[in-house]
Tab-separated table of C-alpha atoms (C1' of nucleotides) in Angstrom:
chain	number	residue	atom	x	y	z
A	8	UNK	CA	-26.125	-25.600	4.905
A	9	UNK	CA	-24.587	-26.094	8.417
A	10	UNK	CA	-24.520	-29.451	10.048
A	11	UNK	CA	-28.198	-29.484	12.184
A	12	UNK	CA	-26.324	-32.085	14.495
A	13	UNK	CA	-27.239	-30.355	17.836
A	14	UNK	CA	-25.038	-32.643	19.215
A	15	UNK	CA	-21.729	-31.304	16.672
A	16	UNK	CA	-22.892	-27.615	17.291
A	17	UNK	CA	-22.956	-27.785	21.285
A	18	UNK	CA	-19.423	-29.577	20.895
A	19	UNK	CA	-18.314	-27.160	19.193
A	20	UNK	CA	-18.798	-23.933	21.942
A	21	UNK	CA	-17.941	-26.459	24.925
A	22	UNK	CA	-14.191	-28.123	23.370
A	23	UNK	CA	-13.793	-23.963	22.347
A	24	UNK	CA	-14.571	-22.773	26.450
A	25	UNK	CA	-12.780	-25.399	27.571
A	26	UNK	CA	-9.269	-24.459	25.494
A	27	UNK	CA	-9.717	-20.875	25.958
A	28	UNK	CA	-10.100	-21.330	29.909
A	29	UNK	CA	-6.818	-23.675	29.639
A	30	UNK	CA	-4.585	-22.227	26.382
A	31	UNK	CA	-5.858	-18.511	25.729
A	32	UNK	CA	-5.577	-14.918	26.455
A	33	UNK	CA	-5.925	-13.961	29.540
A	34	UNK	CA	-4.066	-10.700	30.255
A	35	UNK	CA	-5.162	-8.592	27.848
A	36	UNK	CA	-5.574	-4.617	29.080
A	37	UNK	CA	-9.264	-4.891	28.408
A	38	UNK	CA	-9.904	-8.745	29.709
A	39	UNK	CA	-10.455	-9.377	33.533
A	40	UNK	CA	-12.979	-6.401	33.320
A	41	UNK	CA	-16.702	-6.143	33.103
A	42	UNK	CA	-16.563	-2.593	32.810
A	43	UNK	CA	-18.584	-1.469	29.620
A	44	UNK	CA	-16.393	1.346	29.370
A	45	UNK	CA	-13.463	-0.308	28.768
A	46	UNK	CA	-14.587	-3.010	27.067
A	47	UNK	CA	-16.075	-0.947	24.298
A	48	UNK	CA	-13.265	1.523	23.899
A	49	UNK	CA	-11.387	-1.552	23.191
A	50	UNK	CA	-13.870	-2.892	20.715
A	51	UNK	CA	-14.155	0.135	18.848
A	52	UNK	CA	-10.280	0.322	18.777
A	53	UNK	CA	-9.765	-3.001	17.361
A	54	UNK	CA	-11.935	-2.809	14.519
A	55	UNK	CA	-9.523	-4.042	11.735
A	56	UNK	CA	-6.637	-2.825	13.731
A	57	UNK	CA	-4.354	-5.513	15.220
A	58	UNK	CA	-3.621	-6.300	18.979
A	59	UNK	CA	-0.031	-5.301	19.495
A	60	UNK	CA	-1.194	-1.976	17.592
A	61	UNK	CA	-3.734	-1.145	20.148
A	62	UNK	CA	-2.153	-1.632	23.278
A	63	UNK	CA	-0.475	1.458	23.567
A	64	UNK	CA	-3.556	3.820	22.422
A	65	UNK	CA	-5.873	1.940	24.997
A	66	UNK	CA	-3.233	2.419	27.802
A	67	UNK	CA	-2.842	6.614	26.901
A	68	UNK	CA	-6.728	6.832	26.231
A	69	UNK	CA	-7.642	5.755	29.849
A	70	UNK	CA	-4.958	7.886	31.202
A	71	UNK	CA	-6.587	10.343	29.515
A	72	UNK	CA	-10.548	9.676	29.601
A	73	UNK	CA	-10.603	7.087	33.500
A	74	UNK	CA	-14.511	7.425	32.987
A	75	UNK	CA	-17.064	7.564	30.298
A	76	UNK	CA	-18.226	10.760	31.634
A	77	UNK	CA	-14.277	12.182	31.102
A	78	UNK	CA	-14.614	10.879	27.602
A	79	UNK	CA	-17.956	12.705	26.772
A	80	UNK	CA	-16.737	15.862	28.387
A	81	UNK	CA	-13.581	16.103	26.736
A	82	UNK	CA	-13.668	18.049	23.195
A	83	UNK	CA	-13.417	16.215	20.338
A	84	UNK	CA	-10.045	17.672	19.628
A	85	UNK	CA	-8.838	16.195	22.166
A	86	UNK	CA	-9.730	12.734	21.279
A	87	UNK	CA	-8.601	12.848	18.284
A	88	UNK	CA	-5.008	13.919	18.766
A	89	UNK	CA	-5.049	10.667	21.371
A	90	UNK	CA	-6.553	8.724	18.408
A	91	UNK	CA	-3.541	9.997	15.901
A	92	UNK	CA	-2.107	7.543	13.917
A	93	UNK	CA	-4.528	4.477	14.609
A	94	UNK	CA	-6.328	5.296	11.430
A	95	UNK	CA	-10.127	4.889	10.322
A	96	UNK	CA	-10.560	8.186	12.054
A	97	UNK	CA	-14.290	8.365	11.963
A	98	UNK	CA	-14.206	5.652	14.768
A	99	UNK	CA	-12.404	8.420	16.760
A	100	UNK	CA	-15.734	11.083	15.816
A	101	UNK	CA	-17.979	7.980	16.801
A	102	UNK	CA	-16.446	6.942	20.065
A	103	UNK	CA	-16.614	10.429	20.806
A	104	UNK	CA	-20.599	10.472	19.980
A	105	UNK	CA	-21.151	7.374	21.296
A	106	UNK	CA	-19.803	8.310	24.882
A	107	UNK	CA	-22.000	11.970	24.433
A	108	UNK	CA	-25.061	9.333	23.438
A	109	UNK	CA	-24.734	6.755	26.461
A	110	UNK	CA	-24.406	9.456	28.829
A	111	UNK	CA	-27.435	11.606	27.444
A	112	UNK	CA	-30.100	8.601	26.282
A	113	UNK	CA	-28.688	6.002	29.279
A	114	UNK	CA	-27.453	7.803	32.418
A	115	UNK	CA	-23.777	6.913	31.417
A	116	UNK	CA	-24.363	3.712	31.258
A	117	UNK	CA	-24.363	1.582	27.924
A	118	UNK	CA	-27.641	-0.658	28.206
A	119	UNK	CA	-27.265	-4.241	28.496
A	120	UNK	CA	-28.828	-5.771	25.398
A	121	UNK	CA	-26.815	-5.743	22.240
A	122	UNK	CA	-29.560	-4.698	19.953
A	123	UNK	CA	-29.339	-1.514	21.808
A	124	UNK	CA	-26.073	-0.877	22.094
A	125	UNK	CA	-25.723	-1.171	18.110
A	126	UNK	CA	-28.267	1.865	17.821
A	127	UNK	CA	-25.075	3.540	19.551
A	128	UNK	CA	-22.780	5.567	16.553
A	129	UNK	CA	-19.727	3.397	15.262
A	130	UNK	CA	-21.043	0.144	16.850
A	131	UNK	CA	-22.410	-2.578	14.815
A	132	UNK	CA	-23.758	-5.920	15.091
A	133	UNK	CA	-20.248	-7.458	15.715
A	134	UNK	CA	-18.520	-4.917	18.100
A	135	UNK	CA	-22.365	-4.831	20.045
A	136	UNK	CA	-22.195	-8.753	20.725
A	137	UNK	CA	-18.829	-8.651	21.850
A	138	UNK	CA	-19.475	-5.624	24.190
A	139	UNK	CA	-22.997	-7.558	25.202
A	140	UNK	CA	-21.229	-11.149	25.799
A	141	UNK	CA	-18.038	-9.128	27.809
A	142	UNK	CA	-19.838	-6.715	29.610
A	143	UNK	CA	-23.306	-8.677	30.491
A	144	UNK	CA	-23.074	-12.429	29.421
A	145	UNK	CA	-25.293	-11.487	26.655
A	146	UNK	CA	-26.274	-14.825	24.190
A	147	UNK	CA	-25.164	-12.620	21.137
A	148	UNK	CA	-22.370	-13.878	18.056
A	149	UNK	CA	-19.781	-12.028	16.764
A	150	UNK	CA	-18.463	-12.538	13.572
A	151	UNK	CA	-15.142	-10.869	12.473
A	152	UNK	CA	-12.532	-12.202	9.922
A	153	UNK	CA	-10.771	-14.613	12.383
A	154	UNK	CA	-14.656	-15.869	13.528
A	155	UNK	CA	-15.302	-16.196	9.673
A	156	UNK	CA	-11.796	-18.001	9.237
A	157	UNK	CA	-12.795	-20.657	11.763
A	158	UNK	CA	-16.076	-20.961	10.878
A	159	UNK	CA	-15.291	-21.292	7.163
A	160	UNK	CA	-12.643	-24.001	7.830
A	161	UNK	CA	-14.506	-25.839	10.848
A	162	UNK	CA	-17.631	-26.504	8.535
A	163	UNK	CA	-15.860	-25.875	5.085
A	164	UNK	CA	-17.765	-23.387	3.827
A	165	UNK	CA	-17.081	-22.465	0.178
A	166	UNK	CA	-17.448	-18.558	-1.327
A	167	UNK	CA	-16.054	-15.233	-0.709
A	168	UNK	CA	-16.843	-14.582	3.325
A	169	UNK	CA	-17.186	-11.287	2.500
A	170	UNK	CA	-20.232	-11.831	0.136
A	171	UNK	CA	-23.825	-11.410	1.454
A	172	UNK	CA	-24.905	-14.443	0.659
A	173	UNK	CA	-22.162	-16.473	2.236
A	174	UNK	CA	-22.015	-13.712	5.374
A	175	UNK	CA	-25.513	-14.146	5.993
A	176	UNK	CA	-24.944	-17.994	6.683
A	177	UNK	CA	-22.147	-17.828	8.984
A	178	UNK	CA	-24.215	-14.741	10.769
A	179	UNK	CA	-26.846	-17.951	11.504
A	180	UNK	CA	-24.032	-20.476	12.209
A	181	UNK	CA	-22.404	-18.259	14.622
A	182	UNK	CA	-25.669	-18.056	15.821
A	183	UNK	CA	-26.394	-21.388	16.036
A	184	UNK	CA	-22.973	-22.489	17.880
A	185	UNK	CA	-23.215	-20.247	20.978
A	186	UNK	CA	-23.008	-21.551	24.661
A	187	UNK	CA	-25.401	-21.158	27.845
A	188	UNK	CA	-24.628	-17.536	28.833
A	189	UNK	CA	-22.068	-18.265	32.009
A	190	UNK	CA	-19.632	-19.330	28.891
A	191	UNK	CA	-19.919	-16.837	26.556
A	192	UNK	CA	-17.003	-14.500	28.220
A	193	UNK	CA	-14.502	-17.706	27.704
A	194	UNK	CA	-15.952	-19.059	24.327
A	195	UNK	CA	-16.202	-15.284	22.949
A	196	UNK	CA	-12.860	-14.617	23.703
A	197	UNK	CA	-11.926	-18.353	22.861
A	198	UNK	CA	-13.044	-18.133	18.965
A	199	UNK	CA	-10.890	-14.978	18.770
A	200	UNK	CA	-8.282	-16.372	20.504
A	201	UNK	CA	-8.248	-19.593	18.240
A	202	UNK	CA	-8.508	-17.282	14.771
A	203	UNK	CA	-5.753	-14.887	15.733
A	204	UNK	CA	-3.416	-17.798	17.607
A	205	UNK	CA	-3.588	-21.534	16.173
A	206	UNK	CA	-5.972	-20.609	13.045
A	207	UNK	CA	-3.760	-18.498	11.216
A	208	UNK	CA	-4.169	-17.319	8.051
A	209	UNK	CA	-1.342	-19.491	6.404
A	210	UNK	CA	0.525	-22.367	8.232
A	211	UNK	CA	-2.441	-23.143	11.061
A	212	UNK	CA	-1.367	-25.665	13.569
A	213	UNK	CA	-4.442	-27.721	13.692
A	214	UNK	CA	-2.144	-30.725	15.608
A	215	UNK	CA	-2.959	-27.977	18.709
A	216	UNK	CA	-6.483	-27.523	17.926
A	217	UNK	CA	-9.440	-28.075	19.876
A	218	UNK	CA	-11.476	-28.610	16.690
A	219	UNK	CA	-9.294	-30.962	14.770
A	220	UNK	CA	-11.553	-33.966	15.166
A	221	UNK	CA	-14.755	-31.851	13.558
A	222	UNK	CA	-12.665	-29.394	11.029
A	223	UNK	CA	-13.728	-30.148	7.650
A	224	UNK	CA	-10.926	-28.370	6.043
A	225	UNK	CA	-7.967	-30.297	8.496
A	226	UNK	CA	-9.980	-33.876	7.241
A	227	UNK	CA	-9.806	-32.647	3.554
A	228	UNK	CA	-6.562	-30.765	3.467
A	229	UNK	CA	-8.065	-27.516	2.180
A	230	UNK	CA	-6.541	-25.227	5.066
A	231	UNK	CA	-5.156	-23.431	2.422
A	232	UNK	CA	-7.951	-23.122	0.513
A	233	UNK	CA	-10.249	-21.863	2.943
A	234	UNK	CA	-11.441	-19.126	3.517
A	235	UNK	CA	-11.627	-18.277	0.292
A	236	UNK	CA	-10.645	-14.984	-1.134
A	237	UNK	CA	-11.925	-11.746	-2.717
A	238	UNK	CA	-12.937	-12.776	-6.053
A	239	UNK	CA	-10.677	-10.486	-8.683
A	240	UNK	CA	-12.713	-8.200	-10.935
A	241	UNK	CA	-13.881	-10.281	-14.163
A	242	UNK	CA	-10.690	-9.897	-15.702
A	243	UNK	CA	-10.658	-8.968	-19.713
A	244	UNK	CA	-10.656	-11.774	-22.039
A	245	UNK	CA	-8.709	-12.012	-25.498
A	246	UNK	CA	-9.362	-14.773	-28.027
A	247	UNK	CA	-7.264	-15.307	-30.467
A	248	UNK	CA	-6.789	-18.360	-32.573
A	249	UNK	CA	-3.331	-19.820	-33.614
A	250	UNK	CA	-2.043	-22.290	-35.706
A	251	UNK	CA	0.715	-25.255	-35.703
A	252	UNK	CA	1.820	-25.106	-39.615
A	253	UNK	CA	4.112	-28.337	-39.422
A	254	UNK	CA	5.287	-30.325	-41.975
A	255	UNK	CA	5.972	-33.215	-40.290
A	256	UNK	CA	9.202	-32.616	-38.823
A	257	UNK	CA	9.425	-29.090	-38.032
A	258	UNK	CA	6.897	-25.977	-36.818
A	259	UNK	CA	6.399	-22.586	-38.399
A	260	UNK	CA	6.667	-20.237	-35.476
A	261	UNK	CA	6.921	-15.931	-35.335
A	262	UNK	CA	9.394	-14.178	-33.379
A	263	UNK	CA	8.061	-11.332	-31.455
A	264	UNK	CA	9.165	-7.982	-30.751
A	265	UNK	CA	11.566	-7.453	-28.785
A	266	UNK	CA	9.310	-6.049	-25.943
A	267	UNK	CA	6.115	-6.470	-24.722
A	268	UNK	CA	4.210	-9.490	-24.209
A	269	UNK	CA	6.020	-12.738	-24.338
A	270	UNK	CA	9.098	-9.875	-26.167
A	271	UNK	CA	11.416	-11.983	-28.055
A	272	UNK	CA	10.052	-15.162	-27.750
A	273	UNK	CA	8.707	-17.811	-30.259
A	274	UNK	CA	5.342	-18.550	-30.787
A	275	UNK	CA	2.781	-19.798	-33.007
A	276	UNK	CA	0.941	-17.512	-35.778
A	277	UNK	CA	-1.865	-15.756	-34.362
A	278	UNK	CA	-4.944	-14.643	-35.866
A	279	UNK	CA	-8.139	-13.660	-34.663
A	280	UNK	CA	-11.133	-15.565	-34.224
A	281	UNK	CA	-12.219	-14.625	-38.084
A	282	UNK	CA	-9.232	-16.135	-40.114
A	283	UNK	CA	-9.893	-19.604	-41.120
A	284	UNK	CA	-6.718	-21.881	-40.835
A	285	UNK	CA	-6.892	-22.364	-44.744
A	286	UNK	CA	-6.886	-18.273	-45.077
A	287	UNK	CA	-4.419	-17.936	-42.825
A	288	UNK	CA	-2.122	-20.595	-44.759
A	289	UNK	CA	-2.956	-18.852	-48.058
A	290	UNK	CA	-1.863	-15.445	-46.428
A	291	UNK	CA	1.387	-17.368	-45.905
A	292	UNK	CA	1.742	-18.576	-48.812
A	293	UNK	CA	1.669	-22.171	-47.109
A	294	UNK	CA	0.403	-25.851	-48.833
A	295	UNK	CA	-2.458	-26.661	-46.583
A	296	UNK	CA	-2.734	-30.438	-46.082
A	297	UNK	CA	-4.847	-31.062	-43.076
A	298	UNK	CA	-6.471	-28.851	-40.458
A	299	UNK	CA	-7.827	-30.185	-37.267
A	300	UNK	CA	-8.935	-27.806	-33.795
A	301	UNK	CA	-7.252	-28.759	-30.638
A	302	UNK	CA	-8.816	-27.834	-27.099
A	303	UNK	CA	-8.473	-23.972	-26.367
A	304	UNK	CA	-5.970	-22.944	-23.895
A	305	UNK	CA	-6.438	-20.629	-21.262
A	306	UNK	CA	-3.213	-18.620	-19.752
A	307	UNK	CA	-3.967	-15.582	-17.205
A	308	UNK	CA	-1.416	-12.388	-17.126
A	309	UNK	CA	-1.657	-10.047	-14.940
A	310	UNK	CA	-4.230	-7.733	-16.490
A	311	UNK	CA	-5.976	-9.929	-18.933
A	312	UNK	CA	-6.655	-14.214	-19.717
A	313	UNK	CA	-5.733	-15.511	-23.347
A	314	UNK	CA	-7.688	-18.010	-24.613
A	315	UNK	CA	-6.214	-19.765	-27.648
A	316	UNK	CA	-7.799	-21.838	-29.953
A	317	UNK	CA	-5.132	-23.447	-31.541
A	318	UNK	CA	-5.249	-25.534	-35.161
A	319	UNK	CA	-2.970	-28.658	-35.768
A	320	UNK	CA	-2.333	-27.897	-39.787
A	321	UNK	CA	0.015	-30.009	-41.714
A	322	UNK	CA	1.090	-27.967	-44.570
A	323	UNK	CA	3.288	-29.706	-47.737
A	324	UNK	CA	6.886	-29.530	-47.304
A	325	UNK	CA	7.722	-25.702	-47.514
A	326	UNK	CA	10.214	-23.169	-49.036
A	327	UNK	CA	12.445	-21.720	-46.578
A	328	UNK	CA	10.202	-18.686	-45.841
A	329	UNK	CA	13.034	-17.538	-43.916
A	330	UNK	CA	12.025	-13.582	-44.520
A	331	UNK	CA	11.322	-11.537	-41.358
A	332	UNK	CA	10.249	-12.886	-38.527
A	333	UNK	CA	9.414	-16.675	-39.435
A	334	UNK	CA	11.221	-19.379	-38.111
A	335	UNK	CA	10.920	-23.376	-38.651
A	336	UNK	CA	11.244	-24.946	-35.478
A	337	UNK	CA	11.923	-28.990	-35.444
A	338	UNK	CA	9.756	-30.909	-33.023
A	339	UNK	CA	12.542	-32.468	-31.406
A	340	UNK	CA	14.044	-28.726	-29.987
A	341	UNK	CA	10.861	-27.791	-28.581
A	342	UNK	CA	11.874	-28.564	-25.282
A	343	UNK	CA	15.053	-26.184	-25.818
A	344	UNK	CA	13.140	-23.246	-28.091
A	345	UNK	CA	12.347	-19.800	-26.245
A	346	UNK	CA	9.182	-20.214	-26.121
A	347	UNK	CA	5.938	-19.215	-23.869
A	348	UNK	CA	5.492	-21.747	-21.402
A	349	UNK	CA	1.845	-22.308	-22.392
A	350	UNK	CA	2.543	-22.767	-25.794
A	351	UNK	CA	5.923	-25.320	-24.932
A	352	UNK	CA	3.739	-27.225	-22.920
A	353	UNK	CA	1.203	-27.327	-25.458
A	354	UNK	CA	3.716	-28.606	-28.250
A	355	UNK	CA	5.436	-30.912	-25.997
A	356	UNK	CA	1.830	-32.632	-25.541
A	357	UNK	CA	1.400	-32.536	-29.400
A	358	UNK	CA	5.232	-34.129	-29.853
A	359	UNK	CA	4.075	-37.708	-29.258
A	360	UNK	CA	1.230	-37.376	-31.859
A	361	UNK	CA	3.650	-36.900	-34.729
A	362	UNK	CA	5.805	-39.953	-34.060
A	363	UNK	CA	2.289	-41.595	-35.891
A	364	UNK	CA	1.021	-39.782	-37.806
A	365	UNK	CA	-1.417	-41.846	-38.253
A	366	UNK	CA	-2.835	-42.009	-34.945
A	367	UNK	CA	-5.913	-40.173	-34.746
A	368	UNK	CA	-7.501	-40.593	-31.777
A	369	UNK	CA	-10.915	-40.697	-31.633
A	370	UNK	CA	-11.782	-38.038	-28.664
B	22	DA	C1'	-24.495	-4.429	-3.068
B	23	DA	C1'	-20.310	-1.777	-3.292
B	24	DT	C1'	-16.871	1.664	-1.384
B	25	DG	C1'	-14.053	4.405	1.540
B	26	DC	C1'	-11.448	4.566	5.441
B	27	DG	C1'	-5.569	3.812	7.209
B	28	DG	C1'	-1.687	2.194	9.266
B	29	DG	C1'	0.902	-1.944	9.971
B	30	DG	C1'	2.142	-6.756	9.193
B	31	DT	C1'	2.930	-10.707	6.078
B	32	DG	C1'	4.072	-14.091	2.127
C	1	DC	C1'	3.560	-5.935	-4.329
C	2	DA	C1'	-1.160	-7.684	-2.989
C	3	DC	C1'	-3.677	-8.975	0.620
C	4	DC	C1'	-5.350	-9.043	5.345
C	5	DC	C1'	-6.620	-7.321	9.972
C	6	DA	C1'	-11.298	-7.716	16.997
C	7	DG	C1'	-15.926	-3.470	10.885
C	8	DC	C1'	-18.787	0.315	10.223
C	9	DA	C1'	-21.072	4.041	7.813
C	10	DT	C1'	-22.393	5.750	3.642
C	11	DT	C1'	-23.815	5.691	-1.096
DNA sequence: AATGCGGGGTG
DNA sequence: CACCCAGCATT
């Protein structure tokens, strides 16, 4: 699936080093360090936890814990009253383990090869190739949701990010994109930097980006589009069919009740799938003519999608069947009727048909 | 492969 | 209000 271009891919990490070193973050409280320490407690703290959030709980923590060795020392207790209110508080139990583990297994020193440090508790293969690239210059990919934004948009990559099919490619395209090790402080921090900065979420300014000339989404237009999101549980479906009873100049159409779906509005006799058009005429006492199926119509609510199969059925000119909740409509105030806007727009499509009558077009 | 964890920001 | 965020551990 991604672009084999060598050429593309190695363009890619050098226009991203190159911006970073020139437009990005540089004063972070955990940058300009190459101390593992820090750089982890950082990590772990900004697991799904924004920037601006973090800042002060790094800041008290190394008050608090200078050293690694402080950290494992102190009781857990401890840690986790400094860890109140950043959520996800089993980080706080793992951080806590994890500086207990370096110090027992490693002499107090994290090891410097990411598949190692993501043995360590509450570090996985992410937060270990960011502390590996930071700390040690390790050749190692990250891949968190702004990495998967850029990555999704750069090479337009379709699906849910989050699904393990579509994760495990951009694992291998992240892979496949890295620099020579001297860059992978600036382009690690750079493909952060871009995804939380320029990439947004909604609104990116790709006239600033470094990528513009090689983003698939920017040449298509599908900024929007991409990533793509969580798909929604398979919401219910409801068929029902319906029929237009017209006579020519005017439609037969129920009111509903006064609350509830589409309350109070007009629309067309519904049955379900089971009543035949002729029964359903016969049930209202209606002159059946002509019966012909029309496309069905699908309309989404909130908790379940309608599909309606409606009927075009000429029926001979009627009695007034003006009892309960029945109601001729003319086809020339469907524009005006209170009606659902599925079912308006569906008329209004038919309206044109019944100026001929005759017109049957072959489909 | 799917869920729980959490507080804060955003459209 | 739903969705997302420098994800990971657990089931």
């Amino acid at each position: 699936m991604p672009p084999a271009d060598p050429a593309a891919l190695r363009e890619f990490a050098s226009r991203l080093v190159a911006w970073q070193r020139r437009e990005g973050r540089h004063d972070l409280p955990w940058q300009n360090t190459r101390d593992p320490y820090r750089i982890w407690l950082s990590e772990i703290m900004l697991q799904q936890t924004q920037v601006s959030t973090v800042i002060p709980y790094y800041a008290r923590f190394l008050e608090a814990f200078p050293t690694l060795a402080d950290l494992a020392a102190a009781p857990l207790e401890r840690v986790l009253e400094l860890w109140s209110g950043l959520g996800y508080y089993a980080r706080a139990r793992h951080l806590h383990a994890c500086a207990v583990a370096v110090c027992a297994q490693y002499g107090g020193h994290f090891p410097p090869s990411p598949e190692l440090i993501a043995q360590l508790p509450g570090i996985g293969r992410s937060t270990a190739a960011a502390i590996g690239a930071f700390a040690f210059d390790c050749r190692a990919a990250i891949l968190d949701g702004n990495v998967k934004r850029v990555l999704t948009r750069c090479f337009g990559i379709a699906g849910f990010p989050g699904s393990p099919r579509v994760e495990k490619g951009l694992w291998a395209l992240a892979e496949a994109l890295l620099p020579e090790a001297p860059d992978m402080v600036a382009y690690t921090q750079g493909i952060m930097d871009l995804g939380a900065g320029l990439c947004a979420r909604s609104k990116p300014a790709c006239v600033l980006c470094p990528l513009q000339e090689h983003c698939v989404a920017r040449r298509e237009g599908r900024q929007e589009e991409l990533p793509e999101g969580k798909p929604g549980k398979a919401v219910p479906e409801r068929q029902v069919s319906a029929c237009i009873f017209h006579d020519g100049e005017r439609i037969l159409l129920e009111r509903r009740p006064p609350s509830g779906i589409w309350g109070g509005l007009l629309t067309l006799p519904e049955a379900g799938t089971e009543e035949s058009a002729p029964a359903q005429a016969q049930r209202l006492g209606l002159d059946l003519l002509a019966a012909a199926p029309l496309p069905p119509l699908r309309h989404t609510f909130t908790h379940f999608r309608l599909i309606l199969s409606p009927w075009l059925c000429r029926v001979g000119p009627e009695r007034m069947l003006r009892e309960g909740s029945w109601e001729w409509l003319p086809w020339s105030r469907v524009g005006e009727a209170a009606l659902p806007a599925p079912i308006k727009k569906l008329l209004l499509g038919l309206e044109g048909a019944q100026a001929a009558p005759s017109a049957s077009s072959g489909n």
